[in-house]
Amino acid sequence: MVSAASPSRRGPPNRPELHLRIGRSRCPSALPGGRSAWSRVLCPAVRPGVFPAAVADMGRRGGVNWVLEVAALVTSACLAGVCGDEFSVLRSPQSVVFRDGSWPIPGERIPDVAALTMGFSVEEDLPWPGLAVGDLFHRPRATVLVTVKGVDKLTLPVKKISYPIENAVPFSLDSVANAIHTLFSEETPVVLQLAPSEERVYMVGKANSVFEDLSVTLRQLRNRLFQDNSILSSLPLNSLSRNNEVDLLFLSELQVLRDITSLLARHKHLAKDHSPDLYSLELSGLEEIGKRYGEDSQQFKDASQILVDSLQKFADEMFNLYGGNAVVEVVAVKTFNSPLTRKSRSILQSSQSTTENPYNLAYQYNYNYSVIFNIILWMMIGLALAVIVISYNLWNMDPGYDSIIYRMTNQKIRMD
């Protein structure tokens, strides 16, 4: 948004100040006639010495065109700041193809990406070139999505594929979980959605028996850390402390990752069935460490490195448990743009609030219309052709030697 503020106090009286607001950053600069402030105040995505010459050249032109050109230049330069969050693919089978590129993915369409990778249909088409059409007959047996709050980018291995996230809003995989529960209700799917710090857990299918001993409350997580086989005995804490509640919350989330793989390893037969599994985990311990110590602190840096190592190990173990047929994705989000709200309708709302259609137009077709239409059309055509062929053959059938009824009738006549 480009808006002109009041005249500056230090400059000449006829020299207004222009503020270019892009995302969360605000970059002031001077209009033509004064010294450009680009050499002193820059956006986070703009490097010094790159754009001042171009801006000065456009400043000499003056007028509204100069403002529009500066806005376009800064918008393209600060695109990395707007799309700072990241969607990464750690492991994926050959049947799921993610293309290398920097195409931004809308934050609200991340559940649709998870559904398409598992072979499910979505209500709206996804015009995102990052996901290519893979093998339709060999879909992954599991999809693992880990959401990390408090950081917009993780220093993951080079082999991973990452895409910037545009408009990072809270999302949920409830639609994918409902699709699995509906289509594979008679089989043994494993659906686990867990947010340890919020004590929020959702299990469907065999997940209730597999992860029965999984720690889900804060008290259980704390007690689990001080057991003999916890990560405290094998994980280098560096600057983190065992006596700090914030550090223990972060370490308890890493303990959950290890417990999931260890509990699933006891039930390997569930990873080899034909029903797909879904794992959705939300980790916010790193965000609490950033609030407690600051993002420039040594504790935050050590926690980020420990989290990266733990996520990579978790991805490799889940990928191996499913025989190389699992998709492991990580969403790194600094902060969500807006809270997740559930739309509701008041029971006191009038049922006749909507006006009748004065033109008697037909209702809007949904995305299943073309599928149902083709099924019914070709079935009717096939039945019609079958009736015609059968009728023709019955009409022209020779009963003289082909039918056993007529042969037995003729023999009976001869015997008489």
Short mmCIF file of C-alpha atoms in Angstrom, two decimals:
data_model
loop_
_atom_site.label_atom_id
_atom_site.label_comp_id
_atom_site.label_asym_id
_atom_site.label_seq_id
_atom_site.Cartn_x
_atom_site.Cartn_y
_atom_site.Cartn_z
CA MET A 1 0.00 0.00 0.00
CA VAL A 2 1.38 3.37 -0.96
CA SER A 3 0.29 6.35 1.10
CA ALA A 4 1.60 9.91 1.45
CA ALA A 5 2.18 11.17 4.98
CA SER A 6 2.40 14.67 6.32
CA PRO A 7 5.34 16.94 5.32
CA SER A 8 8.63 16.14 6.99
CA ARG A 9 9.87 18.49 9.69
CA ARG A 10 13.55 18.36 8.78
CA GLY A 11 13.21 18.78 5.00
CA PRO A 12 11.87 21.69 2.98
CA PRO A 13 8.21 22.51 3.48
CA ASN A 14 7.21 21.33 0.00
CA ARG A 15 8.87 17.93 0.26
CA PRO A 16 6.41 15.26 1.43
CA GLU A 17 7.54 11.87 2.66
CA LEU A 18 6.49 8.64 0.99
CA HIS A 19 6.01 5.45 2.94
CA LEU A 20 6.01 2.15 1.09
CA ARG A 21 4.33 -0.46 3.23
CA ILE A 22 4.91 -4.00 2.04
CA GLY A 23 3.78 -6.84 4.24
CA ARG A 24 5.14 -6.00 7.67
CA SER A 25 8.04 -3.82 6.57
CA ARG A 26 7.93 -0.06 6.19
CA CYS A 27 10.56 1.57 4.00
CA PRO A 28 10.64 5.42 3.95
CA SER A 29 12.20 7.23 1.06
CA ALA A 30 12.29 10.79 -0.22
CA LEU A 31 10.48 12.09 -3.25
CA PRO A 32 12.32 13.84 -6.11
CA GLY A 33 14.16 16.97 -5.17
CA GLY A 34 15.90 15.69 -2.07
CA ARG A 35 18.45 13.12 -1.07
CA SER A 36 17.37 9.53 -1.45
CA ALA A 37 17.12 7.66 1.81
CA TRP A 38 17.64 4.25 0.14
CA SER A 39 21.32 4.24 1.07
CA ARG A 40 20.45 4.46 4.77
CA VAL A 41 17.06 2.78 5.25
CA LEU A 42 16.40 -0.36 3.22
CA CYS A 43 13.91 -3.21 3.26
CA PRO A 44 15.24 -6.50 4.67
CA ALA A 45 15.11 -8.05 1.20
CA VAL A 46 16.94 -5.15 -0.52
CA ARG A 47 20.73 -5.11 -0.48
CA PRO A 48 22.57 -1.76 -0.32
CA GLY A 49 24.06 -0.56 -3.54
CA VAL A 50 21.69 -2.42 -5.85
CA PHE A 51 18.62 -0.23 -6.30
CA PRO A 52 19.63 3.37 -5.41
CA ALA A 53 20.71 4.15 -8.97
CA ALA A 54 17.48 2.83 -10.44
CA VAL A 55 15.41 4.69 -7.88
CA ALA A 56 17.30 7.95 -8.49
CA ASP A 57 16.76 7.56 -12.22
CA MET A 58 13.07 7.08 -11.73
CA GLY A 59 13.01 9.95 -9.25
CA ARG A 60 14.09 12.38 -11.94
CA ARG A 61 10.99 11.52 -13.94
CA GLY A 62 8.66 12.69 -11.16
CA GLY A 63 4.91 12.39 -10.91
CA VAL A 64 2.63 9.44 -10.36
CA ASN A 65 4.63 7.23 -12.73
CA TRP A 66 7.60 7.47 -10.38
CA VAL A 67 5.48 6.34 -7.44
CA LEU A 68 4.09 3.36 -9.38
CA GLU A 69 7.50 2.28 -10.60
CA VAL A 70 8.98 2.49 -7.11
CA ALA A 71 6.08 0.49 -5.72
CA ALA A 72 6.53 -2.21 -8.35
CA LEU A 73 10.27 -2.33 -7.76
CA VAL A 74 9.98 -2.60 -4.02
CA THR A 75 7.17 -5.15 -4.27
CA SER A 76 9.30 -7.45 -6.39
CA ALA A 77 12.35 -6.88 -4.19
CA CYS A 78 10.52 -7.54 -0.92
CA LEU A 79 8.67 -10.59 -2.20
CA ALA A 80 10.95 -12.76 -0.11
CA GLY A 81 9.87 -10.86 2.98
CA VAL A 82 6.17 -11.39 2.24
CA CYS A 83 6.66 -15.08 1.39
CA GLY A 84 9.21 -15.68 4.13
CA ASP A 85 7.66 -18.93 5.43
CA GLU A 86 8.65 -22.20 3.83
CA PHE A 87 7.11 -25.50 2.76
CA SER A 88 9.71 -28.27 2.46
CA VAL A 89 9.60 -31.88 1.28
CA LEU A 90 12.13 -34.01 3.14
CA ARG A 91 11.31 -37.44 1.71
CA SER A 92 8.97 -38.61 -1.04
CA PRO A 93 8.60 -41.76 -3.16
CA GLN A 94 9.06 -41.88 -6.91
CA SER A 95 5.30 -41.95 -7.46
CA VAL A 96 4.99 -38.40 -6.06
CA VAL A 97 6.83 -35.81 -8.13
CA PHE A 98 7.69 -32.39 -6.71
CA ARG A 99 9.31 -30.04 -9.22
CA ASP A 100 12.29 -27.88 -8.37
CA GLY A 101 11.34 -24.21 -8.37
CA SER A 102 10.41 -21.25 -6.24
CA TRP A 103 6.67 -21.17 -6.90
CA PRO A 104 4.84 -19.77 -3.86
CA ILE A 105 2.16 -22.02 -2.46
CA PRO A 106 -0.93 -20.49 -0.84
CA GLY A 107 -1.06 -21.31 2.84
CA GLU A 108 -4.72 -22.30 2.75
CA ARG A 109 -4.05 -24.87 -0.02
CA ILE A 110 -1.48 -26.93 1.90
CA PRO A 111 -4.17 -29.49 2.91
CA ASP A 112 -5.06 -29.85 -0.77
CA VAL A 113 -1.43 -30.66 -1.57
CA ALA A 114 -1.50 -33.39 1.08
CA ALA A 115 -4.77 -34.75 -0.33
CA LEU A 116 -3.50 -34.80 -3.92
CA THR A 117 -0.29 -36.58 -2.98
CA MET A 118 -2.39 -39.32 -1.36
CA GLY A 119 -4.57 -39.67 -4.46
CA PHE A 120 -7.69 -37.93 -3.13
CA SER A 121 -9.69 -35.37 -5.07
CA VAL A 122 -10.17 -31.77 -3.97
CA GLU A 123 -13.10 -29.45 -4.43
CA GLU A 124 -11.14 -26.77 -6.30
CA ASP A 125 -8.36 -27.25 -8.81
CA LEU A 126 -4.88 -26.44 -7.54
CA PRO A 127 -3.09 -24.25 -10.11
CA TRP A 128 0.29 -24.79 -8.47
CA PRO A 129 3.07 -26.11 -10.73
CA GLY A 130 5.15 -27.48 -7.87
CA LEU A 131 3.24 -30.78 -7.73
CA ALA A 132 3.38 -32.80 -10.95
CA VAL A 133 1.22 -35.74 -12.00
CA GLY A 134 2.82 -38.92 -10.69
CA ASP A 135 1.94 -42.58 -10.81
CA LEU A 136 -1.82 -42.84 -10.29
CA PHE A 137 -1.72 -46.55 -9.44
CA HIS A 138 0.99 -46.36 -6.75
CA ARG A 139 0.11 -43.79 -4.14
CA PRO A 140 2.08 -43.28 -0.91
CA ARG A 141 1.07 -45.30 2.11
CA ALA A 142 1.55 -42.41 4.51
CA THR A 143 1.77 -38.62 4.59
CA VAL A 144 3.60 -36.94 7.44
CA LEU A 145 3.23 -33.17 7.85
CA VAL A 146 5.16 -31.40 10.61
CA THR A 147 4.40 -27.72 11.31
CA VAL A 148 7.16 -25.80 13.08
CA LYS A 149 6.14 -22.46 14.56
CA GLY A 150 8.52 -19.68 15.47
CA VAL A 151 10.89 -19.79 12.49
CA ASP A 152 10.33 -18.99 8.82
CA LYS A 153 13.11 -21.22 7.50
CA LEU A 154 15.04 -24.24 8.70
CA THR A 155 18.56 -25.12 7.61
CA LEU A 156 17.59 -28.50 6.22
CA PRO A 157 19.80 -30.73 4.03
CA VAL A 158 20.49 -29.74 0.45
CA LYS A 159 18.51 -32.64 -1.02
CA LYS A 160 15.18 -31.29 0.24
CA ILE A 161 12.80 -29.32 -1.99
CA SER A 162 11.41 -26.06 -0.61
CA TYR A 163 8.77 -23.58 -1.71
CA PRO A 164 7.84 -20.21 -0.22
CA ILE A 165 4.45 -19.92 1.44
CA GLU A 166 2.16 -17.11 0.41
CA ASN A 167 -0.33 -15.87 3.00
CA ALA A 168 0.53 -18.27 5.82
CA VAL A 169 -2.82 -18.82 7.52
CA PRO A 170 -3.66 -21.60 9.99
CA PHE A 171 -4.70 -24.81 8.25
CA SER A 172 -6.02 -28.17 9.27
CA LEU A 173 -5.89 -31.66 7.75
CA ASP A 174 -9.37 -32.56 8.99
CA SER A 175 -10.66 -32.90 5.43
CA VAL A 176 -7.93 -35.42 4.57
CA ALA A 177 -8.56 -37.33 7.80
CA ASN A 178 -12.30 -37.46 7.08
CA ALA A 179 -11.63 -38.73 3.56
CA ILE A 180 -9.43 -41.53 4.90
CA HIS A 181 -11.97 -42.44 7.57
CA THR A 182 -14.80 -42.51 5.02
CA LEU A 183 -13.09 -44.47 2.26
CA PHE A 184 -11.14 -46.90 4.45
CA SER A 185 -13.42 -47.31 7.45
CA GLU A 186 -13.43 -51.11 7.16
CA GLU A 187 -9.64 -51.36 6.96
CA THR A 188 -6.87 -50.31 9.34
CA PRO A 189 -5.85 -46.69 8.66
CA VAL A 190 -3.72 -44.77 11.16
CA VAL A 191 -4.64 -41.09 11.56
CA LEU A 192 -2.79 -39.06 14.19
CA GLN A 193 -3.06 -35.30 14.66
CA LEU A 194 -1.08 -34.01 17.62
CA ALA A 195 -0.06 -30.66 19.11
CA PRO A 196 1.87 -31.49 22.30
CA SER A 197 2.18 -27.96 23.67
CA GLU A 198 -1.58 -27.41 23.37
CA GLU A 199 -2.48 -30.91 24.60
CA ARG A 200 -4.50 -31.41 21.43
CA VAL A 201 -4.70 -34.93 20.01
CA TYR A 202 -6.95 -36.63 17.45
CA MET A 203 -6.70 -40.35 16.64
CA VAL A 204 -8.67 -42.43 14.16
CA GLY A 205 -8.53 -46.13 13.37
CA LYS A 206 -5.63 -48.19 14.63
CA ALA A 207 -3.91 -45.09 16.02
CA ASN A 208 -5.84 -45.55 19.28
CA SER A 209 -4.17 -48.90 19.90
CA VAL A 210 -0.75 -48.14 18.38
CA PHE A 211 -0.20 -44.85 20.21
CA GLU A 212 -2.02 -45.76 23.38
CA ASP A 213 1.13 -45.19 25.44
CA LEU A 214 2.05 -41.91 23.71
CA SER A 215 2.43 -38.92 26.03
CA VAL A 216 -0.08 -36.24 25.10
CA THR A 217 -0.49 -34.04 28.18
CA LEU A 218 2.11 -31.66 29.59
CA ARG A 219 2.42 -33.68 32.77
CA GLN A 220 2.95 -36.90 30.81
CA LEU A 221 5.52 -35.20 28.58
CA ARG A 222 7.49 -33.95 31.55
CA ASN A 223 7.49 -37.35 33.23
CA ARG A 224 8.51 -39.02 29.99
CA LEU A 225 11.63 -36.85 29.70
CA PHE A 226 13.00 -38.03 33.04
CA GLN A 227 12.69 -41.73 32.28
CA ASP A 228 15.69 -43.90 31.54
CA ASN A 229 15.23 -44.21 27.77
CA SER A 230 14.45 -40.54 27.06
CA ILE A 231 16.33 -38.23 24.72
CA LEU A 232 17.98 -36.41 27.62
CA SER A 233 20.45 -39.27 27.95
CA SER A 234 21.51 -39.21 24.29
CA LEU A 235 20.82 -35.70 22.98
CA PRO A 236 23.48 -32.96 23.34
CA LEU A 237 21.70 -30.06 25.03
CA ASN A 238 24.53 -27.52 24.61
CA SER A 239 23.15 -24.24 26.02
CA LEU A 240 19.70 -25.66 26.84
CA SER A 241 18.86 -26.46 30.45
CA ARG A 242 16.95 -29.32 32.06
CA ASN A 243 15.67 -27.02 34.79
CA ASN A 244 13.87 -24.54 32.53
CA GLU A 245 10.23 -25.17 31.66
CA VAL A 246 10.55 -23.64 28.19
CA ASP A 247 13.50 -25.87 27.34
CA LEU A 248 11.69 -28.92 28.66
CA LEU A 249 8.67 -28.13 26.49
CA PHE A 250 10.89 -28.00 23.42
CA LEU A 251 12.65 -31.25 24.34
CA SER A 252 9.35 -32.99 25.07
CA GLU A 253 8.20 -32.35 21.50
CA LEU A 254 11.35 -34.01 20.22
CA GLN A 255 10.62 -36.91 22.57
CA VAL A 256 7.20 -37.27 20.94
CA LEU A 257 8.84 -37.61 17.52
CA ARG A 258 11.05 -40.41 18.78
CA ASP A 259 8.18 -42.17 20.56
CA ILE A 260 6.04 -42.14 17.42
CA THR A 261 8.66 -44.00 15.40
CA SER A 262 9.42 -46.44 18.22
CA LEU A 263 5.74 -47.28 18.80
CA LEU A 264 5.08 -47.63 15.09
CA ALA A 265 8.07 -49.96 14.75
CA ARG A 266 6.28 -52.40 17.05
CA HIS A 267 3.35 -52.57 14.61
CA LYS A 268 5.12 -52.78 11.26
CA HIS A 269 2.22 -54.69 9.75
CA LEU A 270 0.14 -51.50 9.80
CA ALA A 271 2.72 -49.80 7.60
CA LYS A 272 2.37 -52.53 4.98
CA ASP A 273 -1.40 -52.60 4.53
CA HIS A 274 -3.29 -50.94 1.70
CA SER A 275 -4.97 -48.18 3.70
CA PRO A 276 -3.14 -44.82 3.76
CA ASP A 277 -1.98 -43.27 7.03
CA LEU A 278 -1.83 -39.62 8.05
CA TYR A 279 0.35 -37.89 10.63
CA SER A 280 -0.04 -34.19 11.40
CA LEU A 281 2.21 -32.75 14.10
CA GLU A 282 2.47 -29.15 15.31
CA LEU A 283 5.61 -28.10 17.19
CA SER A 284 5.71 -24.74 18.95
CA GLY A 285 8.56 -25.30 21.41
CA LEU A 286 11.03 -23.38 19.24
CA GLU A 287 8.68 -20.40 19.22
CA GLU A 288 8.60 -20.37 23.02
CA ILE A 289 12.40 -20.50 23.16
CA GLY A 290 12.56 -17.52 20.81
CA LYS A 291 10.21 -15.58 23.06
CA ARG A 292 12.13 -16.57 26.19
CA TYR A 293 15.73 -15.99 25.10
CA GLY A 294 15.43 -14.06 21.82
CA GLU A 295 16.09 -15.19 18.27
CA ASP A 296 19.72 -14.03 18.40
CA SER A 297 20.51 -16.02 21.53
CA GLN A 298 22.68 -19.09 21.63
CA GLN A 299 19.80 -21.13 23.05
CA PHE A 300 17.68 -20.40 20.00
CA LYS A 301 20.50 -21.34 17.62
CA ASP A 302 21.22 -24.58 19.46
CA ALA A 303 17.53 -25.45 19.58
CA SER A 304 17.16 -24.81 15.85
CA GLN A 305 20.06 -27.12 15.05
CA ILE A 306 18.76 -29.83 17.37
CA LEU A 307 15.32 -29.55 15.80
CA VAL A 308 16.72 -29.85 12.27
CA ASP A 309 18.68 -32.98 13.18
CA SER A 310 15.67 -34.51 14.92
CA LEU A 311 13.34 -33.76 12.00
CA GLN A 312 15.73 -35.29 9.49
CA LYS A 313 16.12 -38.42 11.62
CA PHE A 314 12.36 -38.62 12.11
CA ALA A 315 11.78 -38.28 8.35
CA ASP A 316 14.29 -41.02 7.54
CA GLU A 317 12.83 -43.41 10.09
CA MET A 318 9.24 -42.87 8.94
CA PHE A 319 10.31 -43.25 5.32
CA ASN A 320 12.05 -46.55 6.09
CA LEU A 321 9.17 -47.90 8.19
CA TYR A 322 6.85 -47.52 5.22
CA GLY A 323 9.31 -49.12 2.83
CA GLY A 324 10.20 -45.90 1.02
CA ASN A 325 6.56 -45.15 0.22
CA ALA A 326 5.83 -42.15 2.45
CA VAL A 327 5.82 -38.38 2.00
CA VAL A 328 7.38 -36.32 4.80
CA GLU A 329 6.77 -32.56 4.65
CA VAL A 330 7.74 -29.70 6.95
CA VAL A 331 6.01 -26.31 7.18
CA ALA A 332 8.10 -23.60 8.86
CA VAL A 333 5.96 -20.61 9.88
CA LYS A 334 7.13 -17.59 11.81
CA THR A 335 3.65 -16.50 12.81
CA PHE A 336 0.28 -17.12 11.23
CA ASN A 337 -1.35 -14.11 9.65
CA SER A 338 -4.81 -14.61 11.10
CA PRO A 339 -6.30 -16.95 13.69
CA LEU A 340 -8.20 -20.02 12.57
CA THR A 341 -11.90 -19.26 12.97
CA ARG A 342 -14.79 -21.63 12.46
CA LYS A 343 -17.71 -20.28 10.49
CA SER A 344 -21.05 -20.80 12.22
CA ARG A 345 -24.65 -19.87 11.67
CA SER A 346 -27.03 -18.67 14.36
CA ILE A 347 -30.07 -20.82 15.02
CA LEU A 348 -32.12 -17.62 15.24
CA GLN A 349 -31.22 -16.64 11.70
CA SER A 350 -34.26 -16.40 9.47
CA SER A 351 -34.60 -19.22 6.99
CA GLN A 352 -36.02 -16.81 4.42
CA SER A 353 -33.09 -14.40 4.48
CA THR A 354 -32.12 -15.42 0.98
CA THR A 355 -34.17 -13.95 -1.80
CA GLU A 356 -35.73 -16.20 -4.39
CA ASN A 357 -34.23 -16.35 -7.85
CA PRO A 358 -36.41 -14.10 -10.03
CA TYR A 359 -35.10 -15.61 -13.28
CA ASN A 360 -35.59 -19.28 -12.30
CA LEU A 361 -31.97 -20.14 -13.02
CA ALA A 362 -30.65 -23.65 -12.54
CA TYR A 363 -28.53 -24.43 -9.50
CA GLN A 364 -24.76 -24.51 -9.77
CA TYR A 365 -23.25 -27.90 -10.57
CA ASN A 366 -20.56 -29.25 -8.33
CA TYR A 367 -17.29 -30.84 -9.45
CA ASN A 368 -18.82 -34.37 -9.44
CA TYR A 369 -21.34 -33.55 -12.12
CA SER A 370 -19.13 -34.40 -15.10
CA VAL A 371 -18.08 -37.71 -13.53
CA ILE A 372 -21.65 -38.82 -12.81
CA PHE A 373 -22.81 -37.65 -16.23
CA ASN A 374 -20.16 -39.67 -18.07
CA ILE A 375 -20.85 -42.79 -16.00
CA ILE A 376 -24.59 -42.68 -16.69
CA LEU A 377 -24.17 -41.74 -20.36
CA TRP A 378 -21.77 -44.50 -21.34
CA MET A 379 -23.61 -47.08 -19.24
CA MET A 380 -26.84 -46.32 -21.11
CA ILE A 381 -25.06 -46.45 -24.46
CA GLY A 382 -23.46 -49.80 -23.54
CA LEU A 383 -26.78 -51.27 -22.39
CA ALA A 384 -28.51 -50.06 -25.56
CA LEU A 385 -25.85 -51.64 -27.79
CA ALA A 386 -26.04 -54.88 -25.79
CA VAL A 387 -29.83 -55.06 -26.21
CA ILE A 388 -29.52 -54.46 -29.98
CA VAL A 389 -26.85 -57.12 -30.48
CA ILE A 390 -28.69 -59.72 -28.38
CA SER A 391 -32.00 -59.04 -30.15
CA TYR A 392 -30.38 -59.33 -33.57
CA ASN A 393 -28.75 -62.67 -32.74
CA LEU A 394 -31.96 -64.08 -31.27
CA TRP A 395 -33.93 -63.03 -34.34
CA ASN A 396 -31.49 -64.65 -36.78
CA MET A 397 -30.77 -67.81 -34.74
CA ASP A 398 -31.12 -71.12 -36.68
CA PRO A 399 -33.07 -73.58 -34.49
CA GLY A 400 -32.51 -76.51 -36.86
CA TYR A 401 -29.25 -77.88 -35.51
CA ASP A 402 -28.14 -75.47 -32.81
CA SER A 403 -30.78 -75.94 -30.13
CA ILE A 404 -31.00 -79.16 -28.11
CA ILE A 405 -34.71 -78.56 -27.59
CA TYR A 406 -35.49 -78.91 -31.28
CA ARG A 407 -33.17 -81.92 -31.67
CA MET A 408 -34.94 -83.80 -28.89
CA THR A 409 -38.30 -82.82 -30.34
CA ASN A 410 -37.33 -84.20 -33.75
CA GLN A 411 -36.15 -87.51 -32.23
CA LYS A 412 -39.41 -87.89 -30.35
CA ILE A 413 -41.36 -87.39 -33.54
CA ARG A 414 -39.30 -90.04 -35.33
CA MET A 415 -39.85 -92.55 -32.51
CA ASP A 416 -43.58 -92.09 -32.74
#
